[in-house]
PDB file of C-alpha atoms in Angstrom:
ATOM      1  CA  UNK P 137      77.766 125.371 -80.935  1.00  0.00           C
ATOM      2  CA  UNK P 138      80.796 124.961 -83.147  1.00  0.00           C
ATOM      3  CA  UNK P 139      80.258 124.645 -86.865  1.00  0.00           C
ATOM      4  CA  UNK P 140      81.946 123.404 -90.011  1.00  0.00           C
ATOM      5  CA  UNK P 141      81.371 126.104 -92.651  1.00  0.00           C
ATOM      6  CA  UNK P 142      81.279 125.546 -96.406  1.00  0.00           C
ATOM      7  CA  UNK P 143      82.856 128.224 -98.614  1.00  0.00           C
ATOM      8  CA  UNK P 144      82.983 128.440-102.403  1.00  0.00           C
ATOM      9  CA  UNK P 145      86.132 130.243-103.579  1.00  0.00           C
ATOM     10  CA  UNK P 146      87.296 131.243-107.039  1.00  0.00           C
ATOM     11  CA  UNK P 147      90.569 129.390-107.440  1.00  0.00           C
ATOM     12  CA  UNK P 148      92.930 130.746-110.087  1.00  0.00           C
ATOM     13  CA  UNK P 149      94.683 127.897-111.917  1.00  0.00           C
ATOM     14  CA  UNK P 150      97.432 129.122-114.213  1.00  0.00           C
ATOM     15  CA  UNK P 151      99.009 127.585-117.292  1.00  0.00           C
ATOM     16  CA  UNK P 152      95.926 126.010-118.898  1.00  0.00           C
ATOM     17  CA  UNK P 153      96.065 125.548-122.686  1.00  0.00           C
ATOM     18  CA  UNK P 154      92.386 126.148-123.431  1.00  0.00           C
ATOM     19  CA  UNK P 155      89.146 127.417-121.878  1.00  0.00           C
ATOM     20  CA  UNK P 156      87.748 123.936-121.260  1.00  0.00           C
ATOM     21  CA  UNK P 157      90.345 122.772-118.777  1.00  0.00           C
ATOM     22  CA  UNK P 158      92.472 120.563-120.979  1.00  0.00           C
ATOM     23  CA  UNK P 159      95.768 119.999-119.212  1.00  0.00           C
ATOM     24  CA  UNK P 160      94.291 120.413-115.728  1.00  0.00           C
ATOM     25  CA  UNK P 161      96.417 118.258-113.435  1.00  0.00           C
ATOM     26  CA  UNK P 162      96.709 117.487-109.753  1.00  0.00           C
ATOM     27  CA  UNK P 163     100.022 119.331-109.713  1.00  0.00           C
ATOM     28  CA  UNK P 164      98.454 122.505-111.126  1.00  0.00           C
ATOM     29  CA  UNK P 165      95.548 122.290-108.716  1.00  0.00           C
ATOM     30  CA  UNK P 166      97.928 121.826-105.767  1.00  0.00           C
ATOM     31  CA  UNK P 167     100.043 124.776-106.924  1.00  0.00           C
ATOM     32  CA  UNK P 168      96.927 126.956-107.134  1.00  0.00           C
ATOM     33  CA  UNK P 169      95.862 125.924-103.639  1.00  0.00           C
ATOM     34  CA  UNK P 170      99.312 126.675-102.246  1.00  0.00           C
ATOM     35  CA  UNK P 171      99.213 130.099-103.893  1.00  0.00           C
ATOM     36  CA  UNK P 172      95.809 130.685-102.328  1.00  0.00           C
ATOM     37  CA  UNK P 173      97.152 129.639 -98.922  1.00  0.00           C
ATOM     38  CA  UNK P 174     100.085 132.048 -99.304  1.00  0.00           C
ATOM     39  CA  UNK P 175      97.653 134.839-100.175  1.00  0.00           C
ATOM     40  CA  UNK P 176      95.506 134.095 -97.117  1.00  0.00           C
ATOM     41  CA  UNK P 177      98.521 134.116 -94.799  1.00  0.00           C
ATOM     42  CA  UNK P 178      99.889 137.293 -96.355  1.00  0.00           C
ATOM     43  CA  UNK P 179      96.559 139.138 -96.192  1.00  0.00           C
ATOM     44  CA  UNK P 180      94.709 137.979 -93.058  1.00  0.00           C
ATOM     45  CA  UNK P 181      92.714 141.215 -93.029  1.00  0.00           C
ATOM     46  CA  UNK P 182      91.103 140.249 -96.356  1.00  0.00           C
ATOM     47  CA  UNK P 183      89.755 136.846 -95.368  1.00  0.00           C
ATOM     48  CA  UNK P 184      86.113 137.811 -95.933  1.00  0.00           C
ATOM     49  CA  UNK P 185      86.980 139.306 -99.298  1.00  0.00           C
ATOM     50  CA  UNK P 186      88.852 136.151-100.335  1.00  0.00           C
ATOM     51  CA  UNK P 187      86.376 133.603 -98.988  1.00  0.00           C
ATOM     52  CA  UNK P 188      83.095 135.461 -99.273  1.00  0.00           C
ATOM     53  CA  UNK P 189      80.091 134.278 -97.271  1.00  0.00           C
ATOM     54  CA  UNK P 190      79.651 130.623 -96.274  1.00  0.00           C
ATOM     55  CA  UNK P 191      77.180 128.665 -98.378  1.00  0.00           C
ATOM     56  CA  UNK P 192      76.208 126.363 -95.540  1.00  0.00           C
ATOM     57  CA  UNK P 193      77.148 125.047 -92.137  1.00  0.00           C
ATOM     58  CA  UNK P 194      77.164 121.778 -90.193  1.00  0.00           C
ATOM     59  CA  UNK P 195      77.163 121.367 -86.433  1.00  0.00           C
ATOM     60  CA  UNK P 196      80.472 119.813 -85.403  1.00  0.00           C
ATOM     61  CA  UNK P 197      80.670 116.922 -82.973  1.00  0.00           C
ATOM     62  CA  UNK P 198      83.723 118.273 -81.164  1.00  0.00           C
ATOM     63  CA  UNK P 199      84.343 117.966 -77.426  1.00  0.00           C
ATOM     64  CA  UNK P 200      87.208 119.090 -75.237  1.00  0.00           C
ATOM     65  CA  UNK P 201      88.046 118.077 -71.675  1.00  0.00           C
ATOM     66  CA  UNK P 202      87.589 121.210 -69.576  1.00  0.00           C
ATOM     67  CA  UNK P 203      88.103 121.996 -65.902  1.00  0.00           C
ATOM     68  CA  UNK P 204      85.081 121.493 -63.681  1.00  0.00           C
ATOM     69  CA  UNK P 205      85.826 124.715 -61.785  1.00  0.00           C
ATOM     70  CA  UNK P 206      88.148 126.979 -63.790  1.00  0.00           C
ATOM     71  CA  UNK P 207      87.108 129.057 -66.782  1.00  0.00           C
ATOM     72  CA  UNK P 208      88.874 128.497 -70.118  1.00  0.00           C
ATOM     73  CA  UNK P 209      91.101 125.739 -68.746  1.00  0.00           C
ATOM     74  CA  UNK P 210      91.332 122.549 -70.817  1.00  0.00           C
ATOM     75  CA  UNK P 211      93.444 119.415 -70.839  1.00  0.00           C
ATOM     76  CA  UNK P 212      95.758 119.101 -73.815  1.00  0.00           C
ATOM     77  CA  UNK P 213      95.893 115.872 -75.780  1.00  0.00           C
ATOM     78  CA  UNK P 214      99.590 115.635 -74.930  1.00  0.00           C
ATOM     79  CA  UNK P 215      98.842 116.087 -71.223  1.00  0.00           C
ATOM     80  CA  UNK P 216      98.635 119.010 -68.829  1.00  0.00           C
ATOM     81  CA  UNK P 217      96.002 121.655 -68.166  1.00  0.00           C
ATOM     82  CA  UNK P 218      96.284 124.998 -69.959  1.00  0.00           C
ATOM     83  CA  UNK P 219      94.282 128.209 -70.166  1.00  0.00           C
ATOM     84  CA  UNK P 220      93.079 129.035 -73.686  1.00  0.00           C
ATOM     85  CA  UNK P 221      90.453 131.005 -75.550  1.00  0.00           C
ATOM     86  CA  UNK P 222      87.826 128.894 -77.302  1.00  0.00           C
ATOM     87  CA  UNK P 223      88.935 130.021 -80.774  1.00  0.00           C
ATOM     88  CA  UNK P 224      92.509 128.911 -80.046  1.00  0.00           C
ATOM     89  CA  UNK P 225      91.722 125.282 -79.176  1.00  0.00           C
ATOM     90  CA  UNK P 226      93.676 122.888 -81.408  1.00  0.00           C
ATOM     91  CA  UNK P 227      91.738 120.205 -83.251  1.00  0.00           C
ATOM     92  CA  UNK P 228      93.974 117.496 -81.794  1.00  0.00           C
ATOM     93  CA  UNK P 229      92.757 118.504 -78.316  1.00  0.00           C
ATOM     94  CA  UNK P 230      89.173 117.544 -79.218  1.00  0.00           C
ATOM     95  CA  UNK P 231      87.365 114.245 -79.687  1.00  0.00           C
ATOM     96  CA  UNK P 232      84.014 113.286 -81.237  1.00  0.00           C
ATOM     97  CA  UNK P 233      81.373 111.970 -78.847  1.00  0.00           C
ATOM     98  CA  UNK P 234      81.510 108.540 -80.519  1.00  0.00           C
ATOM     99  CA  UNK P 235      85.174 108.101 -79.526  1.00  0.00           C
ATOM    100  CA  UNK P 236      84.476 109.311 -75.982  1.00  0.00           C
ATOM    101  CA  UNK P 237      81.700 106.726 -75.725  1.00  0.00           C
ATOM    102  CA  UNK P 238      83.644 103.863 -77.319  1.00  0.00           C
ATOM    103  CA  UNK P 239      86.627 104.407 -75.015  1.00  0.00           C
ATOM    104  CA  UNK P 240      84.408 105.130 -72.000  1.00  0.00           C
ATOM    105  CA  UNK P 241      86.469 108.224 -71.212  1.00  0.00           C
ATOM    106  CA  UNK P 242      85.276 109.338 -67.775  1.00  0.00           C
ATOM    107  CA  UNK P 243      87.155 112.550 -66.867  1.00  0.00           C
ATOM    108  CA  UNK P 244      86.586 112.114 -63.135  1.00  0.00           C
ATOM    109  CA  UNK P 245      85.418 114.837 -60.739  1.00  0.00           C
ATOM    110  CA  UNK P 246      87.973 117.411 -61.898  1.00  0.00           C
ATOM    111  CA  UNK P 247      86.715 117.689 -65.490  1.00  0.00           C
ATOM    112  CA  UNK P 248      83.888 117.204 -67.953  1.00  0.00           C
ATOM    113  CA  UNK P 249      83.482 117.039 -71.719  1.00  0.00           C
ATOM    114  CA  UNK P 250      82.472 120.391 -73.163  1.00  0.00           C
ATOM    115  CA  UNK P 251      81.909 121.906 -76.567  1.00  0.00           C
ATOM    116  CA  UNK P 252      84.863 124.224 -77.306  1.00  0.00           C
ATOM    117  CA  UNK P 253      82.660 127.327 -77.270  1.00  0.00           C
ATOM    118  CA  UNK P 254      81.343 126.491 -73.769  1.00  0.00           C
ATOM    119  CA  UNK P 255      84.618 126.410 -71.821  1.00  0.00           C
ATOM    120  CA  UNK P 256      84.072 129.914 -70.433  1.00  0.00           C
ATOM    121  CA  UNK P 257      82.828 130.550 -66.895  1.00  0.00           C
ATOM    122  CA  UNK P 258      82.135 128.041 -64.178  1.00  0.00           C
ATOM    123  CA  UNK P 259      79.758 125.239 -65.177  1.00  0.00           C
ATOM    124  CA  UNK P 260      76.604 124.422 -63.249  1.00  0.00           C
ATOM    125  CA  UNK P 261      77.396 120.785 -62.575  1.00  0.00           C
ATOM    126  CA  UNK P 262      74.937 117.939 -62.428  1.00  0.00           C
ATOM    127  CA  UNK P 263      76.559 114.695 -61.359  1.00  0.00           C
ATOM    128  CA  UNK P 264      75.867 111.385 -63.048  1.00  0.00           C
ATOM    129  CA  UNK P 265      75.652 108.470 -60.640  1.00  0.00           C
ATOM    130  CA  UNK P 266      75.042 104.782 -61.094  1.00  0.00           C
ATOM    131  CA  UNK P 267      72.248 103.009 -59.226  1.00  0.00           C
ATOM    132  CA  UNK P 268      74.713 102.125 -56.455  1.00  0.00           C
ATOM    133  CA  UNK P 269      75.679 105.791 -56.036  1.00  0.00           C
ATOM    134  CA  UNK P 270      79.052 105.482 -57.759  1.00  0.00           C
ATOM    135  CA  UNK P 271      80.243 108.650 -59.549  1.00  0.00           C
ATOM    136  CA  UNK P 272      79.945 108.175 -63.313  1.00  0.00           C
ATOM    137  CA  UNK P 273      80.619 111.657 -64.663  1.00  0.00           C
ATOM    138  CA  UNK P 274      79.061 115.094 -64.756  1.00  0.00           C
ATOM    139  CA  UNK P 275      77.678 117.617 -67.197  1.00  0.00           C
ATOM    140  CA  UNK P 276      77.094 121.355 -67.483  1.00  0.00           C
ATOM    141  CA  UNK P 277      73.420 122.276 -67.060  1.00  0.00           C
ATOM    142  CA  UNK P 278      73.728 125.951 -68.031  1.00  0.00           C
ATOM    143  CA  UNK P 279      72.505 125.657 -71.587  1.00  0.00           C
ATOM    144  CA  UNK P 280      69.578 123.425 -70.669  1.00  0.00           C
ATOM    145  CA  UNK P 281      68.551 125.776 -67.860  1.00  0.00           C
ATOM    146  CA  UNK P 282      68.670 128.643 -70.350  1.00  0.00           C
ATOM    147  CA  UNK P 283      66.237 127.103 -72.848  1.00  0.00           C
ATOM    148  CA  UNK P 284      64.009 124.840 -70.732  1.00  0.00           C
ATOM    149  CA  UNK P 285      60.513 125.871 -69.679  1.00  0.00           C
ATOM    150  CA  UNK P 286      60.305 127.140 -66.122  1.00  0.00           C
ATOM    151  CA  UNK P 287      57.728 124.447 -65.365  1.00  0.00           C
ATOM    152  CA  UNK P 288      60.267 121.761 -66.279  1.00  0.00           C
ATOM    153  CA  UNK P 289      62.980 123.372 -64.168  1.00  0.00           C
ATOM    154  CA  UNK P 290      60.622 123.711 -61.202  1.00  0.00           C
ATOM    155  CA  UNK P 291      59.551 120.076 -61.651  1.00  0.00           C
ATOM    156  CA  UNK P 292      63.173 118.921 -61.274  1.00  0.00           C
ATOM    157  CA  UNK P 293      63.910 121.238 -58.352  1.00  0.00           C
ATOM    158  CA  UNK P 294      60.842 119.984 -56.494  1.00  0.00           C
ATOM    159  CA  UNK P 295      62.289 116.478 -56.820  1.00  0.00           C
ATOM    160  CA  UNK P 296      65.451 117.448 -54.989  1.00  0.00           C
ATOM    161  CA  UNK P 297      67.221 119.046 -57.962  1.00  0.00           C
ATOM    162  CA  UNK P 298      67.029 115.695 -59.724  1.00  0.00           C
ATOM    163  CA  UNK P 299      67.010 116.153 -63.500  1.00  0.00           C
ATOM    164  CA  UNK P 300      67.047 112.463 -64.385  1.00  0.00           C
ATOM    165  CA  UNK P 301      63.557 112.388 -65.892  1.00  0.00           C
ATOM    166  CA  UNK P 302      64.042 115.458 -68.085  1.00  0.00           C
ATOM    167  CA  UNK P 303      67.553 114.404 -69.081  1.00  0.00           C
ATOM    168  CA  UNK P 304      66.080 111.050 -70.034  1.00  0.00           C
ATOM    169  CA  UNK P 305      63.957 112.898 -72.592  1.00  0.00           C
ATOM    170  CA  UNK P 306      67.158 114.087 -74.289  1.00  0.00           C
ATOM    171  CA  UNK P 307      67.366 111.064 -76.567  1.00  0.00           C
ATOM    172  CA  UNK P 308      68.688 112.204 -79.974  1.00  0.00           C
ATOM    173  CA  UNK P 309      66.234 109.828 -81.658  1.00  0.00           C
ATOM    174  CA  UNK P 310      63.336 111.636 -80.003  1.00  0.00           C
ATOM    175  CA  UNK P 311      64.529 115.240 -80.186  1.00  0.00           C
ATOM    176  CA  UNK P 312      63.306 117.221 -83.181  1.00  0.00           C
ATOM    177  CA  UNK P 313      64.644 120.638 -82.245  1.00  0.00           C
ATOM    178  CA  UNK P 314      68.136 120.546 -80.695  1.00  0.00           C
ATOM    179  CA  UNK P 315      67.777 124.122 -79.421  1.00  0.00           C
ATOM    180  CA  UNK P 316      64.952 122.987 -77.139  1.00  0.00           C
ATOM    181  CA  UNK P 317      67.014 120.221 -75.567  1.00  0.00           C
ATOM    182  CA  UNK P 318      70.772 120.808 -75.884  1.00  0.00           C
ATOM    183  CA  UNK P 319      71.513 117.726 -73.758  1.00  0.00           C
ATOM    184  CA  UNK P 320      70.360 115.482 -76.608  1.00  0.00           C
ATOM    185  CA  UNK P 321      73.894 115.240 -77.970  1.00  0.00           C
ATOM    186  CA  UNK P 322      75.912 115.776 -74.792  1.00  0.00           C
ATOM    187  CA  UNK P 323      79.042 113.591 -74.874  1.00  0.00           C
ATOM    188  CA  UNK P 324      78.964 113.072 -71.096  1.00  0.00           C
ATOM    189  CA  UNK P 325      75.531 111.470 -71.391  1.00  0.00           C
ATOM    190  CA  UNK P 326      76.273 109.646 -74.635  1.00  0.00           C
ATOM    191  CA  UNK P 327      79.159 107.829 -72.930  1.00  0.00           C
ATOM    192  CA  UNK P 328      76.649 106.137 -70.619  1.00  0.00           C
ATOM    193  CA  UNK P 329      73.574 106.012 -72.849  1.00  0.00           C
ATOM    194  CA  UNK P 330      75.417 104.250 -75.677  1.00  0.00           C
ATOM    195  CA  UNK P 331      76.191 101.398 -73.265  1.00  0.00           C
ATOM    196  CA  UNK P 332      72.697 101.324 -71.786  1.00  0.00           C
ATOM    197  CA  UNK P 333      74.042 102.218 -68.335  1.00  0.00           C
ATOM    198  CA  UNK P 334      71.283 103.394 -65.976  1.00  0.00           C
ATOM    199  CA  UNK P 335      72.135 106.539 -64.044  1.00  0.00           C
ATOM    200  CA  UNK P 336      70.703 109.523 -62.226  1.00  0.00           C
ATOM    201  CA  UNK P 337      71.445 113.165 -63.011  1.00  0.00           C
ATOM    202  CA  UNK P 338      71.236 115.641 -60.139  1.00  0.00           C
ATOM    203  CA  UNK P 339      72.672 118.924 -58.936  1.00  0.00           C
ATOM    204  CA  UNK P 340      74.062 118.020 -55.524  1.00  0.00           C
ATOM    205  CA  UNK P 341      74.284 120.108 -52.360  1.00  0.00           C
ATOM    206  CA  UNK P 342      77.786 121.457 -52.949  1.00  0.00           C
ATOM    207  CA  UNK P 343      76.738 122.745 -56.378  1.00  0.00           C
ATOM    208  CA  UNK P 344      73.451 124.376 -55.345  1.00  0.00           C
ATOM    209  CA  UNK P 345      74.936 127.833 -54.648  1.00  0.00           C
ATOM    210  CA  UNK P 346      76.283 127.990 -58.211  1.00  0.00           C
ATOM    211  CA  UNK P 347      73.014 126.734 -59.705  1.00  0.00           C
ATOM    212  CA  UNK P 348      70.939 129.226 -57.720  1.00  0.00           C
ATOM    213  CA  UNK P 349      73.252 132.130 -58.548  1.00  0.00           C
ATOM    214  CA  UNK P 350      73.077 131.202 -62.241  1.00  0.00           C
ATOM    215  CA  UNK P 351      69.265 131.000 -62.182  1.00  0.00           C
ATOM    216  CA  UNK P 352      69.060 134.287 -60.269  1.00  0.00           C
ATOM    217  CA  UNK P 353      70.984 135.975 -63.062  1.00  0.00           C
ATOM    218  CA  UNK P 354      69.218 134.125 -65.855  1.00  0.00           C
ATOM    219  CA  UNK P 355      65.658 134.178 -64.501  1.00  0.00           C
ATOM    220  CA  UNK P 356      65.385 136.902 -61.818  1.00  0.00           C
ATOM    221  CA  UNK P 357      62.837 136.067 -59.124  1.00  0.00           C
ATOM    222  CA  UNK P 358      62.244 132.496 -60.331  1.00  0.00           C
ATOM    223  CA  UNK P 359      63.849 130.713 -57.367  1.00  0.00           C
ATOM    224  CA  UNK P 360      61.836 132.796 -54.897  1.00  0.00           C
ATOM    225  CA  UNK P 361      58.574 132.342 -56.828  1.00  0.00           C
ATOM    226  CA  UNK P 362      58.859 128.570 -56.499  1.00  0.00           C
ATOM    227  CA  UNK P 363      60.152 128.755 -52.906  1.00  0.00           C
ATOM    228  CA  UNK P 364      63.404 126.970 -53.665  1.00  0.00           C
ATOM    229  CA  UNK P 365      65.905 129.311 -52.018  1.00  0.00           C
ATOM    230  CA  UNK P 366      67.716 127.676 -49.083  1.00  0.00           C
ATOM    231  CA  UNK P 367      67.383 129.337 -45.689  1.00  0.00           C
ATOM    232  CA  UNK P 368      71.035 130.343 -45.842  1.00  0.00           C
ATOM    233  CA  UNK P 369      71.930 131.190 -49.448  1.00  0.00           C
ATOM    234  CA  UNK P 370      75.693 131.214 -49.920  1.00  0.00           C
ATOM    235  CA  UNK P 371      75.332 133.778 -52.702  1.00  0.00           C
ATOM    236  CA  UNK P 372      78.173 132.369 -54.796  1.00  0.00           C
ATOM    237  CA  UNK P 373      78.469 134.014 -58.208  1.00  0.00           C
ATOM    238  CA  UNK P 374      78.432 131.678 -61.246  1.00  0.00           C
TER     239      UNK P 374
END
């Protein structure tokens, strides 16, 4: 998750004529803030000392268009794909899920909407398809596979790696604990759900090696316990 943190800082405002704040103006406040900014830039090693501990945090609704195959590769708002670290993503390269939904921004098969902190590694892709089979997007199943009960995962695998039913339970209005269903606020799903577009969600044949390799690392022995390993496992690392 990415978060918006709330800090309370002691701001030194100079030139006041009494202890009660008489004479406090927008100009003096702006000057104090600029002085604080100069201090932060001049002493980056003292950020924690200057800011202290955050008083609170809010989950941010920020999504970036990442590569469907390459780690840490995103598409810039101005165009072009670049390799970046998550902490170096510019705000202008992100969009809230509401904008993605309103504009119906389907990245196509080469990309998917991702939270900035999840651009690392290769995603385990589940494709979204309309009732007529048309490609409608895709999403990264890694986080859901990490927190879901093994019974739920096995249930989907037994149905041909079709996660439609469990993804359908990821309605934000019904989810109490986000950590138990991280797909509840997924921008790739919200783009379709907000328009009431029916779709299926499944990990398709070409993505199975990556899904199995990820589950092997995450839940050793699980695939074999449920008898879901293909006869010829490609053994592709996630």
